[in-house]
Amino acid sequence: MVVLWTDALLYFLMFILVSGSYYLTTQVQFKRPLEKIISNKTGILSLVVLMFFILIGLLDSIHFKASNNDTQAIISLLDYVATPLRTQTEKTYSAPFATHLFSKENIQVSSQESIWGYPRLKYGGANLNNPETEKLGDISRKTGLGFIKGMLVFALLLACMYYLSQTVTAKNFHIWSLLGCLIVISAILIELSCSYHILGTDKVGEDVFYQAIKSIRTGLVIGALTTFIMLPLAIVFGILAGFYSGWIDDLIQYVYTTLNSIPSVLLIAASILMVQVYIANHQAEFTSLLVRADMRLLGLCFILGLTSWTGLCRLLRAETLKLKAMDYVQAAQALGVTNSKILYRHILPNVMHIIFIAVVLDFSALVLAEAVLSYINIGVDPTTYSWGNMINGARLEMAREPVVWWSLSAAFIFMFSFVLAANLFSDCVRDAFDPRRN
Amino acid sequence: MLAYIIRRFVYAIPLLMGVNILTFTLFFVVNSPDDMARMQLGEKHVTQQAVENWKQQRGYDLPLFWNSKASNPITKTIFYQKSVGLFSFNFGISDSGRNISYDIKQRMWPSLAVALPSLIVGLGVNISIALFMVLFRQTYIEIGGLVGCVILMSISSLFYIIGGQFLISKLLHLVPISGYEPGFNALKFLILPVLIAVVSGIGSGARWYRSLFLEEVEKDYVRTARAKGLTETQVLFKHVLRNALIPILTGVVVILPVLFMGSLITEAFFSIPGLGSYTIDAINSQDFAIVRSMVFLGSALYILGLVLTDISYTLVDPRIRLT
């Protein structure tokens, strides 16, 4: 078992998230917004999709040393499950569901003869003797098999849930049907990906589907950890600046205006350079490639967190200024309640809705930002699987004839569904918590 | 008013100093002047003498912040020597030997040629879509529009650029994929970047303007206007649009000065020789003089934008007075 920094933080964050949401359900003032979220169909369905992505990300965040081979490489639980996908690499590009390589080369027919053509793939459709005629039948047979397996798993889950709790009702029909769809689709994809490259392979012959799934964790870490780093800064400074006017306010305002006025890309670029130099100077501490890439990912999260807290800080400062003039705060001050107690009891609960809204809004923005940063080489490590790196690698291949489209499409589909789910959920949270929208 | 503006500009000085100190520390924590010299002169076959000469020429042979040997410990440092010029907008010579002020003057026009049309066309498109959604509020048209906006928002800007280049330039051959020419020939190179910038901004822009319009629509004066018997379109254009333009315009004013800086991503993809690609090149070649100048310029323009916003508030809303 190897615990990377981002793994530990991600699980810690999940713990906070779960206990935090439990705490929310016990508080009276959050009862109505929470009910509103649950009754919102789009919101709850996007939450299910998000949970599905998060689950994959969490599976990918349990690392251990692979002991079956002598390389002692660190792999994650997801890697272990997807061992066929990880190890079945081809020579170079191949299209989705292809049985032959994308580019022509010399094929050795016998010891003397060789012909110029498309060689068969080592793994993609290797079970077929005659790919031209058998492929379609094989694919549909495997799809059917996956469908049945998925249905069985889902039925089992449904039955268990029905006996254990009373959550399977007609009212929750939409949630369960979406869950069923997700399970069946993943079962079909798993079944198919065992014998085909369902999204093709990339330049070095690596399965694109595997890359796209591995990228989920990177997106999740960037979105979640950055928010986690940014929140305490924004909350503490924002509320302090609003509550204590005078030199504290001036100082905090000065700090965030300074940070804000530097173009953020330049700030990120300079800081990433710093992380890189630090890693280069401390080679001995980073035993493997994965640990080094992880350090850089963590560094990126810190940097993004340090550059993005200013927006929320400003909002919180304005709201605190408004709250400070409210009667109940002044009454508390007149009664001699200490400042720290006023901040904790009266100010913080009343700015909570702004914090929730900012958190969910920032999440999707950060996932999108990662792709852009990776494009200008100041994002995650080039060896880390990420959608940005996938786009970056595939971009130049658009000039090829015929076009290598699958890497880009895979990154697009995964990123789009992840961000769309996050956006829809954030809309739902905003509707529920924003007092102006009632 | 004048006193206010003067005070704001005086406030700008400590801000810009803070920015400058931050850039200095960030850059020199990772890069010693020796590294920079080696980078510029080529990694290999550089004698220590050549490095010293390079540092001497560029003025990097002094200590960073504090010179304990000199008679005046503050002025005889890299920080002081390099910062004084910035405050008079004299950017000096880049580490690779080019005149930065000249480069900036040359490169800001292409940046502006992309950024300004994108802003104006985008504003028009977003306002029209938002008004349309508000006009048909609580119908399927609005729901469809909102769903469309969320979908547009969920697509990475990289895909807009790659998709646009592929569809319009490679398949349809309507405009060149990338490049730039000065003068009127620039037009054919500018259409695609502007189009993509507009389309990628619709999602968030139209939604934001819609929420501004909706806030106005529910106010009392709009209800009065309706009660007087004005039609819905008259209400929207005469009352709602005019009043909602106040936050929209002030939101635009704040980014007007920063438009000169250009867009990093767009300029890199379309190889437009603007300030955005200038900055990226400088980051990649670790040309500190350029990075520092661009950070300083960006911060100064940002502060200018803040001041302009305050002034524009007083111009469009007579209730606000600056003191």
Coordinates of N, CA and C in Angstrom, one line a residue, chain A residues 174-317:
Chain A
H174 N -36.6 7.7 -11.2 CA -35.7 8.3 -12.1 C -34.2 8.0 -11.6
I175 N -34.0 8.0 -10.3 CA -32.6 7.8 -9.8 C -32.2 6.3 -10.2
W176 N -33.1 5.4 -9.8 CA -32.8 4.0 -10.0 C -32.6 3.7 -11.5
S177 N -33.4 4.3 -12.4 CA -33.3 3.9 -13.8 C -32.0 4.5 -14.3
L178 N -31.6 5.7 -13.9 CA -30.3 6.2 -14.3 C -29.1 5.3 -13.8
L179 N -29.2 4.9 -12.6 CA -28.2 4.0 -12.0 C -28.1 2.8 -12.8
G180 N -29.3 2.2 -13.2 CA -29.3 1.0 -14.0 C -28.6 1.2 -15.3
C181 N -29.0 2.3 -16.0 CA -28.3 2.7 -17.2 C -26.8 2.7 -17.1
L182 N -26.3 3.4 -16.0 CA -24.9 3.5 -15.9 C -24.2 2.2 -15.7
I183 N -24.9 1.3 -14.8 CA -24.3 0.0 -14.6 C -24.3 -0.8 -15.8
V184 N -25.4 -0.8 -16.6 CA -25.5 -1.6 -17.8 C -24.4 -1.2 -18.8
I185 N -24.3 0.2 -19.0 CA -23.4 0.7 -20.0 C -22.0 0.3 -19.6
S186 N -21.6 0.5 -18.3 CA -20.3 0.1 -17.9 C -20.0 -1.4 -18.1
A187 N -21.0 -2.2 -17.8 CA -20.8 -3.6 -18.0 C -20.5 -3.9 -19.5
I188 N -21.3 -3.3 -20.4 CA -21.1 -3.5 -21.8 C -19.7 -3.0 -22.2
L189 N -19.3 -1.9 -21.7 CA -18.0 -1.3 -22.1 C -16.9 -2.2 -21.5
I190 N -17.0 -2.8 -20.3 CA -16.0 -3.7 -19.7 C -15.9 -4.9 -20.6
E191 N -17.1 -5.5 -21.0 CA -17.1 -6.7 -21.8 C -16.4 -6.5 -23.1
L192 N -16.7 -5.3 -23.7 CA -16.1 -5.1 -25.0 C -14.6 -4.8 -25.0
S193 N -14.3 -4.0 -23.9 CA -12.9 -3.6 -23.9 C -11.9 -4.7 -23.6
C194 N -12.4 -5.8 -23.2 CA -11.5 -7.0 -22.9 C -10.9 -7.5 -24.2
S195 N -11.7 -7.4 -25.3 CA -11.1 -7.9 -26.6 C -11.0 -6.9 -27.7
Y196 N -11.4 -5.6 -27.4 CA -11.2 -4.6 -28.4 C -10.7 -3.3 -27.8
H197 N -10.1 -2.5 -28.6 CA -9.8 -1.1 -28.1 C -11.0 -0.3 -28.5
I198 N -11.9 -0.1 -27.6 CA -13.2 0.5 -28.0 C -13.1 2.0 -28.3
L199 N -12.0 2.6 -27.9 CA -11.8 4.0 -28.3 C -10.5 4.1 -29.1
G200 N -10.0 3.0 -29.6 CA -8.8 3.1 -30.4 C -7.5 3.1 -29.5
T201 N -6.4 3.3 -30.1 CA -5.1 3.4 -29.4 C -4.4 4.7 -29.9
D202 N -3.5 5.2 -29.1 CA -2.8 6.5 -29.4 C -1.5 6.2 -30.1
K203 N -0.6 7.2 -30.1 CA 0.6 7.1 -30.9 C 1.5 6.0 -30.5
V204 N 1.6 5.8 -29.1 CA 2.5 4.7 -28.7 C 1.7 3.4 -28.4
G205 N 0.4 3.4 -28.9 CA -0.3 2.1 -28.9 C -1.1 1.9 -27.6
E206 N -1.2 3.0 -26.8 CA -1.9 2.8 -25.5 C -3.4 3.0 -25.7
D207 N -4.2 2.2 -25.0 CA -5.6 2.2 -25.1 C -6.2 3.6 -24.7
V208 N -6.9 4.3 -25.6 CA -7.4 5.6 -25.3 C -8.5 5.6 -24.2
F209 N -9.3 4.5 -24.2 CA -10.4 4.4 -23.2 C -9.8 4.3 -21.8
Y210 N -8.7 3.6 -21.7 CA -7.9 3.6 -20.4 C -7.4 5.0 -20.0
Q211 N -6.9 5.7 -21.0 CA -6.4 7.0 -20.7 C -7.5 7.9 -20.2
A212 N -8.6 7.8 -20.9 CA -9.8 8.7 -20.6 C -10.3 8.4 -19.2
I213 N -10.3 7.1 -18.8 CA -10.8 6.8 -17.4 C -9.8 7.3 -16.4
K214 N -8.5 7.1 -16.7 CA -7.5 7.5 -15.7 C -7.5 9.0 -15.5
S215 N -7.9 9.7 -16.5 CA -8.0 11.2 -16.4 C -9.0 11.7 -15.5
I216 N -10.0 10.9 -15.2 CA -11.1 11.3 -14.3 C -10.5 11.7 -12.9
R217 N -9.5 10.9 -12.4 CA -8.9 11.2 -11.1 C -8.2 12.6 -11.2
T218 N -7.5 12.9 -12.3 CA -6.8 14.1 -12.3 C -7.7 15.3 -12.3
G219 N -8.8 15.2 -13.1 CA -9.8 16.2 -13.0 C -10.4 16.4 -11.7
L220 N -10.7 15.3 -11.0 CA -11.3 15.3 -9.7 C -10.4 16.0 -8.7
V221 N -9.1 15.6 -8.7 CA -8.1 16.1 -7.8 C -8.0 17.6 -8.0
I222 N -7.9 18.0 -9.2 CA -7.7 19.5 -9.5 C -8.9 20.2 -9.0
G223 N -10.1 19.7 -9.4 CA -11.3 20.4 -9.0 C -11.5 20.5 -7.5
A224 N -11.3 19.3 -6.8 CA -11.7 19.2 -5.4 C -10.6 19.8 -4.5
L225 N -9.4 19.4 -4.7 CA -8.3 19.8 -3.8 C -8.1 21.3 -3.9
T226 N -8.2 21.9 -5.1 CA -8.0 23.3 -5.2 C -9.1 24.1 -4.4
T227 N -10.3 23.6 -4.6 CA -11.4 24.3 -3.8 C -11.1 24.2 -2.3
F228 N -10.6 23.0 -1.9 CA -10.3 22.7 -0.5 C -9.2 23.7 0.0
I229 N -8.2 24.0 -0.9 CA -7.1 24.8 -0.4 C -7.6 26.3 -0.4
M230 N -8.4 26.6 -1.4 CA -8.9 28.0 -1.6 C -9.9 28.4 -0.5
L231 N -10.7 27.5 0.0 CA -11.8 27.8 0.9 C -11.3 28.5 2.2
P232 N -10.4 27.8 3.0 CA -10.0 28.5 4.2 C -9.5 29.9 4.1
L233 N -8.7 30.1 3.0 CA -8.1 31.4 2.8 C -9.2 32.4 2.5
A234 N -10.1 32.0 1.6 CA -11.2 33.0 1.2 C -12.1 33.3 2.4
I235 N -12.5 32.2 3.2 CA -13.4 32.4 4.3 C -12.8 33.3 5.4
V236 N -11.6 32.9 5.8 CA -10.9 33.6 6.9 C -10.7 35.1 6.5
F237 N -10.0 35.3 5.4 CA -9.7 36.6 5.0 C -10.9 37.5 4.7
G238 N -11.9 36.8 4.0 CA -13.1 37.6 3.6 C -13.9 38.1 4.8
I239 N -14.1 37.2 5.8 CA -14.9 37.5 6.9 C -14.1 38.5 7.8
L240 N -12.8 38.3 8.0 CA -12.1 39.2 8.8 C -12.1 40.6 8.2
A241 N -11.8 40.7 6.9 CA -11.8 42.0 6.2 C -13.1 42.7 6.4
G242 N -14.2 42.0 6.3 CA -15.5 42.6 6.3 C -15.8 43.0 7.8
F243 N -15.4 42.2 8.7 CA -15.8 42.4 10.1 C -15.0 43.5 10.8
Y244 N -13.7 43.3 10.7 CA -12.8 44.4 11.3 C -12.4 45.3 10.2
S245 N -13.0 46.5 10.2 CA -12.5 47.5 9.3 C -11.2 48.1 9.9
G246 N -10.6 49.0 9.1 CA -9.3 49.5 9.6 C -8.1 48.8 8.9
W247 N -7.0 48.7 9.6 CA -5.8 48.2 9.0 C -5.9 46.8 8.5
I248 N -6.7 45.9 9.2 CA -6.9 44.5 8.8 C -7.5 44.5 7.4
D249 N -8.6 45.3 7.3 CA -9.3 45.4 6.0 C -8.4 45.9 4.9
D250 N -7.7 46.9 5.2 CA -6.7 47.5 4.2 C -5.7 46.5 3.8
L251 N -5.2 45.8 4.7 CA -4.1 44.9 4.4 C -4.6 43.7 3.5
I252 N -5.8 43.2 3.9 CA -6.3 42.0 3.1 C -6.7 42.5 1.8
Q253 N -7.3 43.7 1.7 CA -7.7 44.2 0.4 C -6.5 44.4 -0.5
Y254 N -5.4 44.9 0.1 CA -4.2 45.1 -0.6 C -3.7 43.8 -1.2
V255 N -3.7 42.8 -0.3 CA -3.1 41.5 -0.8 C -4.0 40.9 -1.9
Y256 N -5.3 41.0 -1.8 CA -6.0 40.4 -2.9 C -6.1 41.2 -4.2
T257 N -6.0 42.5 -4.0 CA -5.9 43.3 -5.3 C -4.6 43.1 -6.0
T258 N -3.5 42.9 -5.2 CA -2.2 42.7 -5.8 C -2.2 41.3 -6.5
L259 N -2.7 40.3 -5.8 CA -2.8 39.0 -6.5 C -3.7 39.0 -7.7
N260 N -4.8 39.7 -7.6 CA -5.8 39.8 -8.7 C -5.2 40.5 -9.9
S261 N -4.3 41.5 -9.7 CA -3.9 42.3 -10.8 C -2.8 41.7 -11.6
I262 N -2.2 40.6 -11.0 CA -1.2 39.9 -11.8 C -2.0 38.9 -12.7
P263 N -1.7 38.9 -14.0 CA -2.4 38.0 -14.9 C -2.1 36.5 -14.4
S264 N -3.2 35.8 -14.2 CA -3.1 34.6 -13.4 C -2.2 33.5 -14.1
V265 N -2.2 33.6 -15.5 CA -1.4 32.6 -16.2 C 0.0 32.8 -15.9
L266 N 0.5 34.0 -15.8 CA 1.9 34.3 -15.5 C 2.2 33.8 -14.1
L267 N 1.3 34.1 -13.1 CA 1.6 33.6 -11.7 C 1.7 32.1 -11.7
I268 N 0.8 31.4 -12.4 CA 0.8 30.0 -12.4 C 2.1 29.5 -13.1
A269 N 2.4 30.1 -14.2 CA 3.6 29.7 -14.9 C 4.9 29.8 -14.0
A270 N 5.0 30.9 -13.3 CA 6.2 31.1 -12.5 C 6.2 30.1 -11.3
S271 N 5.0 29.9 -10.7 CA 5.0 29.0 -9.6 C 5.2 27.5 -10.0
I272 N 4.7 27.1 -11.2 CA 5.0 25.8 -11.7 C 6.4 25.6 -11.9
L273 N 7.1 26.6 -12.5 CA 8.5 26.5 -12.7 C 9.2 26.3 -11.4
M274 N 8.7 26.9 -10.3 CA 9.3 26.8 -9.0 C 9.2 25.3 -8.5
V275 N 8.0 24.8 -8.7 CA 7.8 23.4 -8.3 C 8.7 22.5 -9.1
Q276 N 8.9 22.7 -10.4 CA 9.7 21.9 -11.2 C 11.2 21.9 -10.7
V277 N 11.6 23.2 -10.4 CA 13.0 23.3 -10.0 C 13.2 22.6 -8.6
Y278 N 12.2 22.7 -7.8 CA 12.3 22.1 -6.4 C 12.4 20.5 -6.6
I279 N 11.6 20.0 -7.6 CA 11.6 18.6 -7.8 C 13.0 18.2 -8.4
A280 N 13.5 19.0 -9.3 CA 14.8 18.7 -9.9 C 15.9 18.7 -8.9
N281 N 15.8 19.6 -7.9 CA 16.8 19.7 -6.9 C 16.7 18.6 -5.8
H282 N 15.5 18.0 -5.7 CA 15.3 17.0 -4.6 C 15.0 15.6 -5.2
Q283 N 15.8 15.3 -6.2 CA 15.5 14.0 -6.9 C 15.4 12.8 -6.0
A284 N 16.3 12.8 -4.9 CA 16.3 11.6 -4.1 C 15.0 11.4 -3.4
E285 N 14.3 12.4 -3.1 CA 13.0 12.2 -2.3 C 11.9 11.6 -3.2
F286 N 12.0 11.7 -4.5 CA 11.0 11.2 -5.3 C 11.4 9.9 -6.0
T287 N 11.0 8.8 -5.4 CA 11.5 7.5 -5.8 C 11.0 7.1 -7.1
S288 N 9.8 7.4 -7.5 CA 9.3 6.9 -8.7 C 8.6 8.1 -9.5
L289 N 8.4 7.8 -10.8 CA 7.8 8.8 -11.7 C 6.5 9.2 -11.2
L290 N 5.7 8.2 -10.6 CA 4.4 8.5 -10.2 C 4.4 9.5 -9.0
V291 N 5.3 9.3 -8.1 CA 5.4 10.2 -6.9 C 5.8 11.6 -7.4
R292 N 6.7 11.7 -8.3 CA 7.1 13.0 -8.8 C 5.9 13.7 -9.5
A293 N 5.2 12.9 -10.4 CA 4.0 13.5 -11.0 C 3.0 14.0 -10.0
D294 N 2.8 13.2 -9.0 CA 1.9 13.5 -8.0 C 2.2 14.8 -7.2
M295 N 3.5 14.9 -7.0 CA 4.0 16.2 -6.3 C 3.6 17.4 -7.2
R296 N 3.8 17.2 -8.5 CA 3.5 18.4 -9.3 C 2.0 18.7 -9.4
L297 N 1.2 17.6 -9.4 CA -0.2 17.8 -9.4 C -0.6 18.5 -8.1
L298 N 0.0 18.1 -7.0 CA -0.3 18.8 -5.7 C 0.1 20.2 -5.8
G299 N 1.3 20.4 -6.3 CA 1.8 21.8 -6.5 C 0.8 22.7 -7.3
L300 N 0.3 22.1 -8.4 CA -0.6 22.8 -9.2 C -1.9 23.2 -8.5
C301 N -2.4 22.2 -7.7 CA -3.6 22.5 -6.9 C -3.3 23.6 -5.9
F302 N -2.2 23.6 -5.3 CA -1.8 24.7 -4.3 C -1.8 26.1 -5.1
I303 N -1.2 26.1 -6.2 CA -1.0 27.3 -6.9 C -2.4 27.8 -7.4
L304 N -3.2 26.9 -8.0 CA -4.5 27.3 -8.4 C -5.3 27.8 -7.2
G305 N -5.1 27.2 -6.1 CA -5.9 27.6 -4.9 C -5.4 29.0 -4.5
L306 N -4.1 29.2 -4.5 CA -3.6 30.5 -4.1 C -4.0 31.6 -5.0
T307 N -4.2 31.3 -6.3 CA -4.6 32.4 -7.2 C -6.1 32.6 -7.3
S308 N -6.9 31.6 -6.8 CA -8.3 31.7 -7.1 C -9.2 32.1 -5.9
W309 N -8.5 32.3 -4.7 CA -9.4 32.6 -3.6 C -9.9 34.0 -3.6
T310 N -9.3 34.9 -4.4 CA -9.6 36.3 -4.3 C -11.1 36.6 -4.6
G311 N -11.6 35.9 -5.6 CA -13.0 36.2 -6.0 C -14.0 36.0 -4.9
L312 N -13.9 34.8 -4.3 CA -14.8 34.4 -3.2 C -14.6 35.3 -2.0
C313 N -13.3 35.7 -1.7 CA -12.9 36.6 -0.6 C -13.7 37.9 -0.7
R314 N -13.7 38.4 -1.9 CA -14.3 39.7 -2.1 C -15.8 39.6 -1.9
L315 N -16.4 38.6 -2.4 CA -17.9 38.4 -2.1 C -18.2 38.3 -0.6
L316 N -17.3 37.5 0.1 CA -17.6 37.3 1.5 C -17.4 38.6 2.3
R317 N -16.4 39.4 1.9 CA -16.2 40.7 2.5 C -17.4 41.5 2.4

